[in-house]
PDB file of C-alpha atoms in Angstrom:
ATOM      1  CA  PRO F   1     114.801 111.885  97.558  1.00 76.00           C
ATOM      2  CA  GLU F   2     114.605 114.838 100.050  1.00 76.00           C
ATOM      3  CA  MET F   3     111.151 113.659 101.062  1.00 82.00           C
ATOM      4  CA  THR F   4     112.565 110.428 102.512  1.00 84.00           C
ATOM      5  CA  GLN F   5     114.767 112.214 105.004  1.00 81.00           C
ATOM      6  CA  MET F   6     112.235 113.609 107.441  1.00 84.00           C
ATOM      7  CA  GLY F   7     111.300 110.687 109.695  1.00 90.00           C
ATOM      8  CA  HIS F   8     108.233 109.086 108.154  1.00 94.00           C
ATOM      9  CA  GLY F   9     109.980 105.778 107.441  1.00 93.00           C
ATOM     10  CA  GLN F  10     109.757 106.025 103.684  1.00 93.00           C
ATOM     11  CA  ARG F  11     112.030 103.984 101.381  1.00 92.00           C
ATOM     12  CA  ALA F  12     112.598 104.886  97.768  1.00 90.00           C
ATOM     13  CA  GLU F  13     113.992 101.447  96.778  1.00 91.00           C
ATOM     14  CA  ASP F  14     110.608  99.686  97.006  1.00 92.00           C
ATOM     15  CA  ALA F  15     108.402 102.785  96.729  1.00 90.00           C
ATOM     16  CA  ASN F  16     107.417 102.301 100.430  1.00 93.00           C
ATOM     17  CA  LEU F  17     105.497 105.278 101.797  1.00 94.00           C
ATOM     18  CA  GLY F  18     106.224 104.220 105.374  1.00 95.00           C
ATOM     19  CA  LEU F  19     103.871 106.171 107.687  1.00 96.00           C
ATOM     20  CA  GLY F  20     102.587 107.872 104.563  1.00 96.00           C
ATOM     21  CA  ALA F  21     100.471 104.776 103.950  1.00 97.00           C
ATOM     22  CA  LEU F  22      98.787 105.380 107.249  1.00 98.00           C
ATOM     23  CA  TYR F  23      98.150 109.046 106.397  1.00 98.00           C
ATOM     24  CA  HIS F  24      96.813 108.123 102.990  1.00 98.00           C
ATOM     25  CA  GLY F  25      94.574 105.379 104.438  1.00 98.00           C
ATOM     26  CA  LEU F  26      93.118 107.670 107.094  1.00 98.00           C
ATOM     27  CA  ALA F  27      92.255 110.329 104.564  1.00 98.00           C
ATOM     28  CA  ARG F  28      90.601 107.672 102.349  1.00 98.00           C
ATOM     29  CA  ALA F  29      88.668 106.071 105.242  1.00 98.00           C
ATOM     30  CA  LEU F  30      87.599 109.293 107.080  1.00 97.00           C
ATOM     31  CA  ARG F  31      86.784 111.157 103.825  1.00 98.00           C
ATOM     32  CA  PRO F  32      87.272 114.625 105.407  1.00 98.00           C
ATOM     33  CA  ALA F  33      86.233 117.623 103.330  1.00 98.00           C
ATOM     34  CA  ARG F  34      89.197 119.396 104.829  1.00 98.00           C
ATOM     35  CA  ALA F  35      92.645 118.458 106.162  1.00 98.00           C
ATOM     36  CA  VAL F  36      95.028 120.927 107.788  1.00 98.00           C
ATOM     37  CA  VAL F  37      98.750 120.294 107.749  1.00 98.00           C
ATOM     38  CA  ILE F  38     101.174 122.407 109.891  1.00 98.00           C
ATOM     39  CA  GLY F  39     104.707 122.211 108.685  1.00 96.00           C
ATOM     40  CA  SER F  40     106.425 120.041 106.074  1.00 94.00           C
ATOM     41  CA  TRP F  41     110.015 119.942 104.872  1.00 89.00           C
ATOM     42  CA  ARG F  42     109.225 119.362 101.203  1.00 93.00           C
ATOM     43  CA  GLY F  43     105.550 118.655 101.179  1.00 95.00           C
ATOM     44  CA  PHE F  44     105.385 114.881 101.690  1.00 96.00           C
ATOM     45  CA  VAL F  45     102.379 114.890 104.056  1.00 98.00           C
ATOM     46  CA  PRO F  46     100.393 117.547 102.166  1.00 98.00           C
ATOM     47  CA  ILE F  47     100.966 115.669  98.944  1.00 98.00           C
ATOM     48  CA  VAL F  48      99.945 112.303 100.309  1.00 98.00           C
ATOM     49  CA  LEU F  49      96.792 113.676 101.921  1.00 98.00           C
ATOM     50  CA  ALA F  50      95.858 115.767  98.844  1.00 98.00           C
ATOM     51  CA  LYS F  51      96.272 112.674  96.629  1.00 98.00           C
ATOM     52  CA  ALA F  52      94.071 110.673  98.985  1.00 98.00           C
ATOM     53  CA  LEU F  53      91.359 113.304  99.102  1.00 98.00           C
ATOM     54  CA  SER F  54      91.361 113.734  95.318  1.00 98.00           C
ATOM     55  CA  GLU F  55      90.809 109.933  95.058  1.00 98.00           C
ATOM     56  CA  ASN F  56      87.669 110.133  97.198  1.00 98.00           C
ATOM     57  CA  LEU F  57      84.370 110.706  95.468  1.00 97.00           C
ATOM     58  CA  GLU F  58      83.735 113.528  97.964  1.00 96.00           C
ATOM     59  CA  GLY F  59      86.945 115.313  97.062  1.00 96.00           C
ATOM     60  CA  GLY F  60      88.477 117.558  99.668  1.00 98.00           C
ATOM     61  CA  GLU F  61      91.191 120.125 100.219  1.00 98.00           C
ATOM     62  CA  VAL F  62      94.416 120.428 102.185  1.00 98.00           C
ATOM     63  CA  VAL F  63      95.125 123.702 104.004  1.00 98.00           C
ATOM     64  CA  PHE F  64      98.930 123.692 104.377  1.00 98.00           C
ATOM     65  CA  ILE F  65     100.525 126.149 106.850  1.00 98.00           C
ATOM     66  CA  ASP F  66     104.303 126.567 106.763  1.00 97.00           C
ATOM     67  CA  PRO F  67     106.130 129.852 107.272  1.00 96.00           C
ATOM     68  CA  SER F  68     109.310 128.504 105.582  1.00 94.00           C
ATOM     69  CA  MET F  69     111.571 129.160 108.580  1.00 89.00           C
ATOM     70  CA  VAL F  70     114.178 126.534 107.691  1.00 87.00           C
ATOM     71  CA  ASP F  71     114.866 127.949 104.229  1.00 91.00           C
ATOM     72  CA  ASP F  72     112.979 129.837 101.473  1.00 94.00           C
ATOM     73  CA  PHE F  73     111.423 126.774  99.840  1.00 95.00           C
ATOM     74  CA  TRP F  74     107.786 127.808 100.552  1.00 96.00           C
ATOM     75  CA  ARG F  75     108.186 131.616 100.207  1.00 96.00           C
ATOM     76  CA  ASP F  76     107.560 131.997  96.456  1.00 96.00           C
ATOM     77  CA  ALA F  77     103.896 131.248  95.611  1.00 95.00           C
ATOM     78  CA  SER F  78     104.612 130.513  91.931  1.00 96.00           C
ATOM     79  CA  ARG F  79     107.400 128.003  92.868  1.00 95.00           C
ATOM     80  CA  VAL F  80     105.111 126.386  95.410  1.00 97.00           C
ATOM     81  CA  LYS F  81     102.455 125.951  92.732  1.00 96.00           C
ATOM     82  CA  SER F  82     104.983 124.512  90.273  1.00 97.00           C
ATOM     83  CA  TRP F  83     106.245 122.094  92.933  1.00 96.00           C
ATOM     84  CA  PHE F  84     102.743 120.682  93.575  1.00 97.00           C
ATOM     85  CA  ASP F  85     101.968 120.665  89.881  1.00 97.00           C
ATOM     86  CA  ARG F  86     104.777 118.152  89.421  1.00 95.00           C
ATOM     87  CA  PHE F  87     102.654 115.686  91.448  1.00 95.00           C
ATOM     88  CA  ASP F  88      99.375 116.629  89.754  1.00 96.00           C
ATOM     89  CA  ILE F  89      98.186 118.227  92.952  1.00 96.00           C
ATOM     90  CA  VAL F  90      95.586 121.010  92.692  1.00 96.00           C
ATOM     91  CA  ASN F  91      93.737 120.847  96.030  1.00 98.00           C
ATOM     92  CA  ILE F  92      96.340 122.354  98.398  1.00 98.00           C
ATOM     93  CA  ARG F  93      96.087 125.963  99.656  1.00 98.00           C
ATOM     94  CA  HIS F  94      99.441 127.051 101.114  1.00 98.00           C
ATOM     95  CA  TYR F  95      99.840 129.843 103.650  1.00 98.00           C
ATOM     96  CA  CYS F  96     103.381 130.996 104.302  1.00 98.00           C
ATOM     97  CA  LEU F  97     102.505 131.972 107.923  1.00 97.00           C
ATOM     98  CA  THR F  98     102.898 130.568 111.401  1.00 97.00           C
ATOM     99  CA  THR F  99      99.870 129.037 113.077  1.00 98.00           C
ATOM    100  CA  GLN F 100      99.584 132.181 115.242  1.00 98.00           C
ATOM    101  CA  GLU F 101      99.644 134.400 112.179  1.00 98.00           C
ATOM    102  CA  PHE F 102      97.176 132.293 110.237  1.00 98.00           C
ATOM    103  CA  ALA F 103      94.774 132.409 113.260  1.00 98.00           C
ATOM    104  CA  GLN F 104      94.566 136.148 112.793  1.00 98.00           C
ATOM    105  CA  THR F 105      93.362 135.927 109.161  1.00 98.00           C
ATOM    106  CA  GLN F 106      89.872 135.953 107.674  1.00 98.00           C
ATOM    107  CA  ASP F 107      90.577 132.616 106.024  1.00 98.00           C
ATOM    108  CA  TYR F 108      91.009 131.090 109.477  1.00 98.00           C
ATOM    109  CA  ALA F 109      87.785 132.721 110.634  1.00 98.00           C
ATOM    110  CA  ASN F 110      85.973 131.306 107.625  1.00 97.00           C
ATOM    111  CA  LEU F 111      87.569 127.861 107.767  1.00 97.00           C
ATOM    112  CA  GLY F 112      84.995 125.086 107.704  1.00 96.00           C
ATOM    113  CA  PRO F 113      85.097 121.890 109.747  1.00 98.00           C
ATOM    114  CA  VAL F 114      88.448 120.089 109.865  1.00 98.00           C
ATOM    115  CA  GLY F 115      88.343 116.304 109.635  1.00 98.00           C
ATOM    116  CA  LEU F 116      92.091 115.643 109.794  1.00 98.00           C
ATOM    117  CA  LEU F 117      94.820 117.715 111.410  1.00 98.00           C
ATOM    118  CA  TYR F 118      98.481 116.985 111.018  1.00 98.00           C
ATOM    119  CA  VAL F 119     100.920 118.794 113.353  1.00 98.00           C
ATOM    120  CA  ASP F 120     104.566 118.795 112.181  1.00 96.00           C
ATOM    121  CA  GLY F 121     105.621 122.329 112.965  1.00 93.00           C
ATOM    122  CA  MET F 122     108.395 123.516 115.289  1.00 90.00           C
ATOM    123  CA  HIS F 123     108.107 120.506 117.622  1.00 91.00           C
ATOM    124  CA  THR F 124     108.491 122.350 120.890  1.00 93.00           C
ATOM    125  CA  PHE F 125     106.053 121.554 123.659  1.00 94.00           C
ATOM    126  CA  GLU F 126     104.510 124.997 123.510  1.00 96.00           C
ATOM    127  CA  GLN F 127     104.193 125.163 119.730  1.00 96.00           C
ATOM    128  CA  ALA F 128     102.597 121.740 119.521  1.00 97.00           C
ATOM    129  CA  ARG F 129     100.076 122.923 122.144  1.00 97.00           C
ATOM    130  CA  ILE F 130      99.359 126.113 120.222  1.00 98.00           C
ATOM    131  CA  ASP F 131      98.938 124.178 116.947  1.00 98.00           C
ATOM    132  CA  PHE F 132      96.426 121.797 118.557  1.00 98.00           C
ATOM    133  CA  GLU F 133      94.482 124.320 120.505  1.00 97.00           C
ATOM    134  CA  CYS F 134      94.248 126.656 117.500  1.00 98.00           C
ATOM    135  CA  PHE F 135      92.222 124.072 115.564  1.00 98.00           C
ATOM    136  CA  ARG F 136      90.640 122.098 118.342  1.00 97.00           C
ATOM    137  CA  SER F 137      87.328 123.960 118.147  1.00 96.00           C
ATOM    138  CA  LYS F 138      87.199 123.440 114.365  1.00 98.00           C
ATOM    139  CA  LEU F 139      87.603 119.667 114.484  1.00 98.00           C
ATOM    140  CA  THR F 140      84.672 117.453 113.546  1.00 97.00           C
ATOM    141  CA  SER F 141      83.494 114.849 116.104  1.00 95.00           C
ATOM    142  CA  GLU F 142      85.120 112.151 113.951  1.00 95.00           C
ATOM    143  CA  ALA F 143      88.419 114.006 113.332  1.00 98.00           C
ATOM    144  CA  VAL F 144      91.833 112.493 113.889  1.00 98.00           C
ATOM    145  CA  VAL F 145      94.849 114.614 114.841  1.00 98.00           C
ATOM    146  CA  LEU F 146      98.332 113.321 114.076  1.00 98.00           C
ATOM    147  CA  PHE F 147     101.474 114.654 115.860  1.00 98.00           C
ATOM    148  CA  HIS F 148     104.738 113.843 114.097  1.00 97.00           C
ATOM    149  CA  ASP F 149     108.136 113.458 115.824  1.00 94.00           C
ATOM    150  CA  SER F 150     106.475 112.157 118.978  1.00 95.00           C
ATOM    151  CA  ALA F 151     108.730 109.058 119.584  1.00 89.00           C
ATOM    152  CA  ARG F 152     111.508 110.762 121.563  1.00 86.00           C
ATOM    153  CA  VAL F 153     112.926 113.928 122.974  1.00 83.00           C
ATOM    154  CA  ARG F 154     115.946 115.098 120.944  1.00 82.00           C
ATOM    155  CA  SER F 155     117.928 118.230 120.157  1.00 81.00           C
ATOM    156  CA  SER F 156     117.740 119.881 116.755  1.00 76.00           C
ATOM    157  CA  SER F 157     119.658 122.684 115.059  1.00 71.00           C
ATOM    158  CA  ILE F 158     117.493 122.654 111.858  1.00 71.00           C
ATOM    159  CA  TYR F 159     117.059 126.470 112.264  1.00 72.00           C
ATOM    160  CA  GLY F 160     120.799 127.016 112.556  1.00 67.00           C
ATOM    161  CA  THR F 161     123.458 126.123 115.089  1.00 67.00           C
ATOM    162  CA  ASP F 162     122.807 129.481 116.777  1.00 73.00           C
ATOM    163  CA  ARG F 163     119.172 128.488 117.430  1.00 72.00           C
ATOM    164  CA  PRO F 164     119.255 124.895 118.850  1.00 72.00           C
ATOM    165  CA  TYR F 165     116.138 123.621 120.551  1.00 76.00           C
ATOM    166  CA  GLU F 166     114.579 120.388 121.797  1.00 83.00           C
ATOM    167  CA  HIS F 167     111.780 118.353 120.233  1.00 84.00           C
ATOM    168  CA  ARG F 168     109.285 118.053 123.053  1.00 92.00           C
ATOM    169  CA  VAL F 169     106.174 116.705 121.262  1.00 95.00           C
ATOM    170  CA  LYS F 170     106.492 113.506 123.168  1.00 96.00           C
ATOM    171  CA  ASP F 171     106.055 115.399 126.482  1.00 96.00           C
ATOM    172  CA  TYR F 172     103.001 117.108 125.170  1.00 97.00           C
ATOM    173  CA  MET F 173     101.491 113.782 124.264  1.00 97.00           C
ATOM    174  CA  GLU F 174     101.857 112.725 127.860  1.00 97.00           C
ATOM    175  CA  VAL F 175      99.801 115.762 128.860  1.00 97.00           C
ATOM    176  CA  LEU F 176      97.069 114.893 126.318  1.00 98.00           C
ATOM    177  CA  ARG F 177      96.943 111.338 127.737  1.00 97.00           C
ATOM    178  CA  LEU F 178      95.651 112.892 130.993  1.00 97.00           C
ATOM    179  CA  ASP F 179      92.674 114.472 129.226  1.00 96.00           C
ATOM    180  CA  PRO F 180      89.670 112.120 129.816  1.00 95.00           C
ATOM    181  CA  GLY F 181      88.004 113.458 126.709  1.00 96.00           C
ATOM    182  CA  LEU F 182      90.740 112.230 124.361  1.00 97.00           C
ATOM    183  CA  GLU F 183      92.072 108.919 123.088  1.00 97.00           C
ATOM    184  CA  VAL F 184      95.856 108.969 122.414  1.00 98.00           C
ATOM    185  CA  PHE F 185      97.782 106.252 120.583  1.00 97.00           C
ATOM    186  CA  SER F 186     101.423 106.417 119.612  1.00 97.00           C
ATOM    187  CA  LEU F 187     103.308 104.516 116.943  1.00 96.00           C
ATOM    188  CA  PRO F 188     107.128 104.559 117.489  1.00 94.00           C
ATOM    189  CA  VAL F 189     107.795 104.009 113.781  1.00 94.00           C
ATOM    190  CA  ALA F 190     110.711 106.126 112.437  1.00 92.00           C
ATOM    191  CA  ASP F 191     110.443 109.466 114.305  1.00 92.00           C
ATOM    192  CA  GLY F 192     107.041 108.495 115.591  1.00 94.00           C
ATOM    193  CA  VAL F 193     103.461 109.610 115.117  1.00 97.00           C
ATOM    194  CA  THR F 194     100.742 109.936 117.696  1.00 98.00           C
ATOM    195  CA  LEU F 195      97.015 109.770 116.840  1.00 98.00           C
ATOM    196  CA  VAL F 196      94.579 111.728 118.937  1.00 98.00           C
ATOM    197  CA  ARG F 197      90.863 111.782 118.702  1.00 97.00           C
ATOM    198  CA  GLN F 198      87.891 112.837 120.812  1.00 96.00           C
ATOM    199  CA  ARG F 199      86.653 109.994 122.993  1.00 93.00           C
ATOM    200  CA  ASP F 200      83.153 108.728 122.078  1.00 85.00           C
ATOM    201  CA  GLN F 201      80.615 110.060 124.549  1.00 67.00           C
TER     202      GLN F 201
END
């Protein structure tokens, strides 16, 4: 039930994945060897993508980056493994780090090509920019990047009432629309998702 609360338009009553059907379909159609997911409340997007990749003949893995800043859900590695085991997921590698911290690791340096990038981290303008730029050089020419919570600007106190901030992903999408090398397409479903890809040369 917690997975239906984070703005992907899911509905438990008719097992409707909402935007999750789009994520699953993209992973099936693009067949990436590697997807990177930045941020997830309870793992909905990593699970959907991991399921899709495991269904492809080519297989594939999900690199999931979440520093567990909201609560301690992702801090215990054994509990994280048990959580994904509940869904028969074995192809997720979780890093309890920020994007900036992960970028300093050897695993980042050795990371192969990324065919799908999902950005759902802190939602500030600057962090969305950092998340994208950190992986931009690792994207394949066919890669698709998805930015969640891109439908509107809104205030959030998810990190505590003493740390309110504004979701500004939508503003960053407007900046990306000015890049002639990118195609940018937004879907205002639920909290919104924007798809970004390199324009064909």
